[in-house]
Coordinates of C-alpha atoms in Angstrom, one line a residue:
M209 CA -7.0 -1.9 -28.4
N210 CA -5.2 -4.6 -26.4
V211 CA -2.6 -3.3 -24.0
R212 CA 0.0 -5.2 -21.9
L213 CA 0.4 -4.0 -18.3
N214 CA 3.7 -2.4 -17.8
L215 CA 5.9 -2.7 -14.7
F216 CA 4.4 0.2 -12.7
Q217 CA 0.8 -0.8 -13.6
S218 CA 1.4 -4.3 -12.4
T219 CA 2.6 -2.9 -9.1
M220 CA -0.3 -0.6 -8.8
L221 CA -2.7 -3.5 -9.2
C222 CA -0.9 -5.3 -6.2
W223 CA -1.6 -2.2 -4.1
R224 CA -5.2 -2.1 -5.4
D225 CA -5.7 -5.7 -4.2
L226 CA -5.4 -4.4 -0.6
Y227 CA -7.2 -1.0 -0.7
P228 CA -8.9 1.2 -3.2
Y229 CA -6.2 2.8 -5.3
S230 CA -7.3 5.7 -7.4
A231 CA -6.7 9.4 -7.9
V232 CA -9.2 12.3 -8.1
H233 CA -8.7 15.6 -10.1
V234 CA -11.0 18.6 -9.9
V235 CA -10.7 21.6 -12.2
Q236 CA -12.5 24.9 -11.9
V237 CA -14.8 25.7 -14.9
R238 CA -15.5 29.4 -15.3
S239 CA -19.0 28.8 -16.8
P240 CA -22.4 28.0 -15.4
L241 CA -23.2 24.3 -15.0
D242 CA -25.4 22.9 -17.8
A243 CA -25.8 19.2 -16.9
A244 CA -27.0 18.0 -20.2
R245 CA -24.3 19.8 -22.1
L246 CA -21.6 18.5 -19.8
D247 CA -22.8 14.9 -20.2
R248 CA -22.9 15.3 -24.0
V249 CA -19.4 16.9 -24.3
T250 CA -17.8 14.4 -21.9
S251 CA -19.3 11.4 -23.6
L252 CA -18.3 12.6 -27.1
Y253 CA -14.8 13.4 -26.1
L254 CA -14.2 10.1 -24.4
A255 CA -15.6 8.3 -27.4
Q256 CA -13.2 10.3 -29.7
L257 CA -10.3 9.3 -27.6
G258 CA -11.4 5.7 -27.2
F259 CA -11.5 5.8 -23.4
T260 CA -15.1 4.8 -22.6
S261 CA -14.5 1.4 -20.8
L262 CA -12.1 -1.5 -20.7
D263 CA -11.7 -5.1 -20.0
L264 CA -9.0 -6.1 -17.5
D265 CA -7.5 -9.6 -17.6
R266 CA -5.3 -9.9 -14.6
R267 CA -4.3 -13.4 -15.3
R268 CA -2.9 -12.5 -18.8
R269 CA -1.6 -9.1 -17.6
R270 CA -3.5 -7.3 -20.2
Y271 CA -6.4 -4.9 -20.7
T272 CA -8.4 -3.9 -23.7
W273 CA -10.1 -0.6 -24.4
R274 CA -13.6 -1.1 -25.9
D275 CA -14.6 0.7 -29.1
G276 CA -17.7 2.8 -29.5
A277 CA -19.5 5.5 -27.6
E278 CA -21.1 5.0 -24.1
A279 CA -23.2 7.6 -22.3
V280 CA -21.5 9.3 -19.4
N281 CA -23.7 10.6 -16.6
V282 CA -21.8 13.2 -14.6
R283 CA -22.8 13.0 -11.0
L284 CA -24.2 16.4 -9.9
I285 CA -23.6 17.7 -6.4
A286 CA -25.0 20.9 -5.0
G287 CA -22.3 23.3 -3.8
A288 CA -24.3 24.7 -1.0
G289 CA -22.5 27.6 0.8
D290 CA -19.0 26.3 0.5
A291 CA -18.3 24.5 -2.8
L292 CA -14.7 23.7 -2.0
A293 CA -15.7 21.9 1.2
V294 CA -18.2 19.8 -0.8
V295 CA -15.3 19.1 -3.3
R296 CA -13.1 17.9 -0.5
E297 CA -15.9 15.6 0.8
E298 CA -16.4 14.1 -2.6
I299 CA -12.7 13.6 -3.2
E300 CA -12.5 11.7 0.1
R301 CA -15.6 9.6 -0.8
Q302 CA -14.1 8.7 -4.2
L303 CA -10.7 7.8 -2.8
N304 CA -12.4 5.2 -0.6
T305 CA -14.6 3.8 -3.4
A306 CA -13.0 0.8 -5.2
F307 CA -13.1 0.1 -8.9
P308 CA -13.9 -3.5 -10.0
P309 CA -10.9 -5.8 -9.4
D310 CA -11.1 -7.4 -12.8
G311 CA -13.2 -7.8 -15.9
H312 CA -15.3 -5.0 -17.4
I313 CA -14.4 -1.6 -15.9
H314 CA -15.5 2.0 -16.4
P315 CA -12.3 3.6 -15.3
F316 CA -13.6 7.2 -15.0
R317 CA -16.2 8.5 -12.5
F318 CA -17.1 12.1 -13.3
F319 CA -18.8 14.5 -10.9
A320 CA -19.6 18.3 -10.9
V321 CA -20.1 20.6 -7.9
A322 CA -22.1 23.7 -8.7
A323 CA -20.7 27.0 -7.4
G324 CA -22.9 29.9 -8.6
S325 CA -21.8 31.2 -11.9
E326 CA -19.2 28.5 -12.3
F327 CA -18.6 24.9 -11.2
H328 CA -15.9 22.3 -10.3
L329 CA -15.6 19.3 -12.7
G330 CA -14.0 16.3 -11.1
V331 CA -13.0 12.8 -12.2
A332 CA -11.9 9.8 -10.1
Y333 CA -9.9 7.3 -12.1
D334 CA -8.5 3.9 -11.7
H335 CA -4.9 4.9 -11.2
F336 CA -3.3 2.0 -13.1
I337 CA -4.6 3.3 -16.4
A338 CA -3.4 6.9 -16.4
A339 CA -0.8 9.3 -15.2
G340 CA -1.8 12.6 -13.5
D341 CA -0.6 14.8 -16.3
S342 CA -2.6 12.7 -18.8
I343 CA -5.7 13.2 -16.8
A344 CA -5.0 17.0 -16.6
R345 CA -4.9 17.0 -20.4
L346 CA -8.1 15.0 -20.7
L347 CA -9.9 17.4 -18.3
S348 CA -8.6 20.4 -20.2
G349 CA -10.1 18.9 -23.4
I350 CA -13.5 18.6 -21.8
V351 CA -13.3 22.1 -20.3
V352 CA -12.5 23.9 -23.6
R353 CA -15.1 21.9 -25.5
Y354 CA -17.7 22.7 -22.9
A355 CA -16.8 26.4 -23.3
G356 CA -17.3 26.1 -27.0
A357 CA -13.7 26.6 -28.1
P358 CA -13.3 25.8 -31.8
R359 CA -10.0 24.1 -31.7
T360 CA -8.9 20.8 -30.2
P361 CA -6.6 21.5 -27.2
V362 CA -4.8 18.1 -27.1
E363 CA -3.6 16.5 -30.3
R364 CA -3.8 13.0 -28.9
L365 CA -3.7 10.7 -25.9
D366 CA -2.6 7.2 -26.8
P367 CA -4.1 4.3 -24.8
P368 CA -1.1 2.0 -24.9
A369 CA 1.1 1.9 -21.9
I370 CA 4.8 2.0 -22.9
G371 CA 6.8 -0.9 -21.5
Y372 CA 9.6 -0.2 -19.0
A373 CA 12.0 -2.4 -21.0
R374 CA 12.3 0.5 -23.4
L375 CA 13.2 2.8 -20.5
F376 CA 15.8 0.4 -19.2
R377 CA 17.4 0.2 -22.7
R378 CA 17.5 4.0 -23.1
Q379 CA 18.7 4.7 -19.6
A380 CA 21.1 1.7 -19.3
V381 CA 24.2 3.9 -18.5
P382 CA 22.6 5.8 -15.5
L383 CA 20.9 2.6 -14.4
V384 CA 24.2 0.7 -14.2
K385 CA 26.1 3.7 -12.7
G386 CA 23.4 4.1 -10.2
L387 CA 23.8 0.6 -8.8
A388 CA 26.8 2.0 -6.8
A389 CA 24.2 4.0 -4.8
V390 CA 22.1 0.9 -3.9
P391 CA 24.0 0.0 -0.7
A392 CA 23.5 3.6 0.6
I393 CA 19.8 3.5 -0.3
M394 CA 19.3 0.2 1.6
L395 CA 21.2 1.6 4.6
R396 CA 19.0 4.7 4.6
N397 CA 15.9 2.5 4.6
R398 CA 17.3 0.5 7.6
R399 CA 17.9 3.7 9.4
S400 CA 14.6 5.4 8.7
F401 CA 11.9 5.4 11.5
R402 CA 8.7 3.6 10.6
P403 CA 5.2 5.0 11.0
H404 CA 3.0 3.0 13.3
L405 CA 0.2 1.2 11.6
A406 CA -2.5 0.7 14.3
V407 CA -4.5 -1.5 12.0
P408 CA -2.6 -2.5 8.8
E409 CA -5.7 -3.9 7.2
D410 CA -7.5 -0.5 7.5
G411 CA -6.7 1.4 4.3
R412 CA -9.2 4.2 4.8
N413 CA -8.1 7.6 3.5
A414 CA -9.2 11.0 4.7
F415 CA -8.7 14.2 2.8
V416 CA -8.0 17.8 3.5
S417 CA -6.6 20.6 1.3
F418 CA -5.2 24.1 1.6
R419 CA -4.6 26.9 -0.9
L420 CA -1.6 29.0 -1.3
D421 CA -2.7 32.4 -2.6
E422 CA -0.7 34.7 -4.8
N423 CA 1.4 36.1 -1.9
D424 CA 2.3 32.7 -0.5
D425 CA 3.1 31.3 -3.9
A426 CA 5.2 34.3 -4.9
R427 CA 7.1 34.0 -1.5
M428 CA 7.9 30.3 -2.2
R429 CA 9.1 31.0 -5.7
R430 CA 11.3 33.9 -4.5
V431 CA 12.9 32.0 -1.6
A432 CA 13.4 28.8 -3.7
Q433 CA 15.3 30.9 -6.3
Q434 CA 17.4 32.6 -3.6
W435 CA 18.3 29.3 -1.9
N436 CA 19.0 27.5 -5.2
A437 CA 16.2 25.1 -4.6
T438 CA 12.9 24.0 -6.2
R439 CA 9.5 24.5 -4.6
N440 CA 9.2 20.8 -4.2
D441 CA 12.4 20.9 -2.2
L442 CA 10.8 23.5 0.1
F443 CA 7.7 21.4 0.5
I444 CA 9.8 18.3 1.4
A445 CA 11.7 20.3 4.0
L446 CA 8.5 21.8 5.4
L447 CA 7.0 18.3 5.7
L448 CA 10.1 17.0 7.4
K449 CA 9.8 19.7 10.1
A450 CA 6.1 19.4 10.4
L451 CA 6.1 15.6 10.8
S452 CA 9.1 15.5 13.1
P453 CA 7.0 15.7 16.3
F454 CA 5.0 12.7 15.3
A455 CA 8.1 10.6 14.8
I456 CA 9.5 11.4 18.2
G457 CA 10.3 7.8 18.9
R458 CA 13.4 8.0 16.6
R459 CA 15.0 10.2 19.3
R460 CA 15.2 7.1 21.5
A461 CA 16.1 4.6 18.8
E462 CA 19.6 3.2 18.4
R463 CA 19.4 2.6 14.6
R464 CA 16.2 4.1 13.1
T465 CA 17.0 7.8 13.7
L466 CA 16.0 9.3 10.4
L467 CA 12.7 10.7 9.2
A468 CA 12.0 10.0 5.5
V469 CA 9.8 11.8 3.0
A470 CA 9.4 10.6 -0.6
S471 CA 8.6 12.4 -3.9
I472 CA 7.1 11.1 -7.1
V473 CA 9.0 11.8 -10.3
N474 CA 7.3 12.0 -13.7
I475 CA 9.8 10.1 -16.0
R476 CA 8.0 10.6 -19.3
R477 CA 11.0 12.3 -20.9
D478 CA 13.3 9.5 -19.9
F479 CA 11.2 7.1 -22.1
G480 CA 12.0 9.2 -25.2
P481 CA 10.0 10.3 -28.2
G482 CA 6.3 9.2 -28.3
A483 CA 6.0 8.9 -24.5
E484 CA 4.6 12.5 -24.2
H485 CA 1.3 11.3 -25.7
A486 CA 0.9 8.1 -23.7
L487 CA -2.0 7.9 -21.3
G488 CA -0.5 5.4 -18.9
P489 CA 1.6 6.1 -15.8
M490 CA 5.4 6.7 -16.2
L491 CA 6.5 7.2 -12.7
A492 CA 9.4 6.7 -10.3
S493 CA 10.2 8.0 -6.9
F494 CA 13.0 9.0 -4.5
Q495 CA 13.3 9.5 -0.8
I496 CA 15.0 12.1 1.4
A497 CA 15.9 11.0 4.9
H498 CA 17.2 13.4 7.6
P499 CA 17.5 13.3 11.4
V500 CA 15.7 16.7 11.6
P501 CA 17.4 17.8 14.8
D502 CA 15.5 20.1 17.1
G503 CA 16.1 23.7 16.3
I504 CA 17.4 23.2 12.8
D505 CA 16.7 26.3 10.7
M506 CA 14.7 26.1 7.6
R507 CA 17.4 27.3 5.2
T508 CA 19.9 24.7 6.4
L509 CA 17.3 21.9 6.0
V510 CA 16.3 23.2 2.5
E511 CA 19.9 23.4 1.4
T512 CA 20.5 19.8 2.5
V513 CA 17.3 18.6 0.8
S514 CA 18.1 20.5 -2.4
G515 CA 21.7 19.2 -2.5
E516 CA 20.3 15.6 -2.3
T517 CA 17.5 16.1 -4.8
S518 CA 19.9 17.7 -7.3
R519 CA 22.3 14.7 -7.0
I520 CA 19.4 12.3 -7.5
K521 CA 18.1 14.1 -10.6
R522 CA 21.6 14.6 -12.1
D523 CA 22.5 10.9 -11.7
K524 CA 18.9 9.7 -12.3
L525 CA 19.0 7.7 -9.1
Y526 CA 15.2 7.7 -9.0
L527 CA 15.4 5.0 -11.6
Q528 CA 16.9 2.6 -9.0
T529 CA 13.5 2.5 -7.3
L530 CA 12.1 0.8 -10.5
L531 CA 14.6 -2.0 -10.2
A532 CA 13.0 -2.9 -6.8
L533 CA 9.6 -3.3 -8.3
P534 CA 10.1 -6.7 -10.0
I535 CA 11.8 -8.0 -6.9
A536 CA 8.9 -6.9 -4.8
G537 CA 6.5 -8.4 -7.3
T538 CA 8.2 -11.8 -7.0
R539 CA 8.2 -11.7 -3.2
W540 CA 4.5 -10.6 -3.3
R541 CA 3.3 -13.8 -4.8
F542 CA 4.6 -15.8 -1.9
L543 CA 3.3 -13.6 0.9
S544 CA 0.2 -14.4 3.0
P545 CA -2.6 -11.8 2.9
Q546 CA -1.7 -10.7 6.4
R547 CA 2.0 -10.1 5.5
R548 CA 1.1 -8.2 2.3
Y549 CA -0.6 -5.5 4.4
R550 CA 2.7 -4.9 6.2
F551 CA 5.1 -5.5 3.4
F552 CA 5.5 -2.0 1.9
A553 CA 5.4 -0.3 5.3
R554 CA 8.2 -2.5 6.4
H555 CA 10.4 -2.0 3.4
H556 CA 9.4 1.6 2.5
P557 CA 9.6 3.5 5.8
V558 CA 8.4 6.9 4.7
W559 CA 6.0 9.2 6.5
A560 CA 4.7 11.2 3.5
G561 CA 5.2 11.7 -0.2
T562 CA 4.9 14.7 -2.5
T563 CA 3.5 14.6 -6.1
P564 CA 3.9 17.9 -7.8
M565 CA 2.1 18.9 -11.0
N566 CA 2.5 22.1 -13.0
V567 CA -1.0 22.8 -14.4
T568 CA 0.2 26.1 -15.9
A569 CA 2.7 24.3 -18.1
L570 CA 0.2 21.7 -19.2
W571 CA -2.3 24.4 -20.1
A572 CA 0.3 26.3 -22.1
E573 CA 1.5 23.1 -23.9
A574 CA -2.0 22.4 -25.0
G575 CA -2.3 26.0 -26.4
L576 CA -5.4 26.7 -24.4
P577 CA -6.8 30.2 -24.1
G578 CA -6.8 32.4 -21.0
S579 CA -5.2 31.8 -17.6
P580 CA -5.2 28.2 -16.3
P581 CA -8.0 27.3 -13.9
E582 CA -7.5 26.4 -10.3
Y583 CA -6.9 22.7 -9.8
V584 CA -7.2 20.3 -6.8
R585 CA -6.0 16.7 -6.6
G586 CA -6.3 13.8 -4.2
V587 CA -4.2 10.6 -4.6
S588 CA -4.8 7.3 -2.7
T589 CA -2.0 6.6 -0.3
G590 CA -2.1 2.9 -1.0
P591 CA -0.1 0.6 1.3
H592 CA 3.3 2.3 0.8
T593 CA 2.9 5.8 2.2
P594 CA 0.6 7.0 4.9
M595 CA 0.3 10.6 3.6
I596 CA 0.4 12.0 0.0
V597 CA 0.6 15.7 -0.7
A598 CA -0.6 16.4 -4.2
L599 CA 0.7 19.9 -5.2
S600 CA -1.1 21.5 -8.2
S601 CA 0.3 24.8 -9.4
S602 CA -2.0 26.8 -11.5
G603 CA -1.3 30.4 -12.5
A604 CA -0.3 32.3 -9.3
V605 CA -1.9 29.9 -6.8
T606 CA -1.1 26.3 -5.6
H607 CA -3.5 23.8 -4.1
A608 CA -2.2 21.1 -1.8
G609 CA -4.4 18.1 -1.5
I610 CA -3.5 15.9 1.4
S611 CA -4.8 12.3 1.6
Y612 CA -3.8 10.3 4.7
R613 CA -4.4 7.0 6.3
T614 CA -6.6 7.3 9.3
T615 CA -4.9 4.3 11.0
V616 CA -1.7 6.3 11.1
F617 CA -2.8 10.0 11.5
E618 CA -5.7 11.4 13.4
H619 CA -7.4 14.4 11.9
S620 CA -6.0 16.7 14.6
A621 CA -2.5 15.6 13.7
V622 CA -3.0 16.4 10.1
E623 CA -4.5 19.8 11.0
R624 CA -1.3 20.5 12.9
V625 CA 0.9 19.4 10.0
V626 CA -1.1 21.8 7.7
S627 CA -0.8 24.6 10.2
D628 CA 2.9 24.1 10.6
V629 CA 3.5 24.0 6.9
L630 CA 1.5 27.2 6.3
S631 CA 3.3 28.9 9.2
G632 CA 6.7 27.7 7.8
I633 CA 5.8 29.2 4.3
R634 CA 4.7 32.5 5.8
N635 CA 7.9 32.7 7.8
L636 CA 10.2 32.2 4.8
R637 CA 12.5 35.2 4.3

């Protein structure tokens, strides 16, 4: 099937020209690892979906999925004493391993980490071909087939990427109304303090993660409800406070006095009927910028963040970020390689981004039996954001996978961010 690259996919390929740009999902499988069975189930399911391999033609802005079955060999990794530590190491390795730039591509790299009576099934994928929720559905299909479930958990995943022209037609009214907010968005960017890129050409990502258990997760849900906020609002506020000490230079700045954190928005519903089955990415984003003064209490900060995110969602202002993509794409063609490495950092001055995913809801939508498995994700930072926090809620727990650029953050700094976020969560009242 021949597919034309959509707006967001074309932008992702620009990022991918600079550094590896992929994502990694890992799902818990509550069964012993049988390597031969896993290879067989995975190969058959991908063949049924038509997702074995593709040919990318960058010049013509198209890619074609190949028909027919191809054997999938899932990479087997011993879990040793700490399977999750091995999972984190493999996620980091995969994030720094590029897919071919053009031509014939196998866009999925599967691996499995043994953990006694169960195992962790992971997949690294070339991010331009799929959205995170689509990959979660794909993995759920493999998991239930491996477990021998008789029914198909996902009715279909369609290979074509839906064009953004359809979105712009359907959302013409909020897009036009939202233009009034563009001057304020531009002013915010000019006032946001930039992270320092020690070596812009160095795109290496490191990866850490932490788990919120039932008590932590319940606390966040309760406080979010009491403060009329979402859990993503809480995480944005927690990140703003945790990152504030590393952006201390804004205290001395005359103009760039704000600290900005972004969040990815899944805009599948904005595309209308049929989009729910599409494999390709349907994403937008928004930013929250705040001075984060010393001593600000968490509730005040969360209420400010929540008020801003509520306005953004109500007026669909996240769509305005999409209008910047073709402008950036046009400028991109005329930039030297050296300037490309600095382009997004210069015009997108954020310190971190969140990308939340509700695995529980996806599991329920697919009609899958039992409680949803635990789920960990890592997402390439690319050139636009030095830290990505992938939040995966599953049942009563949440895993936060943090990928970060080592040219911006040292490991000790990220450990401090994690510690401050966890402390902030456990001090919520």
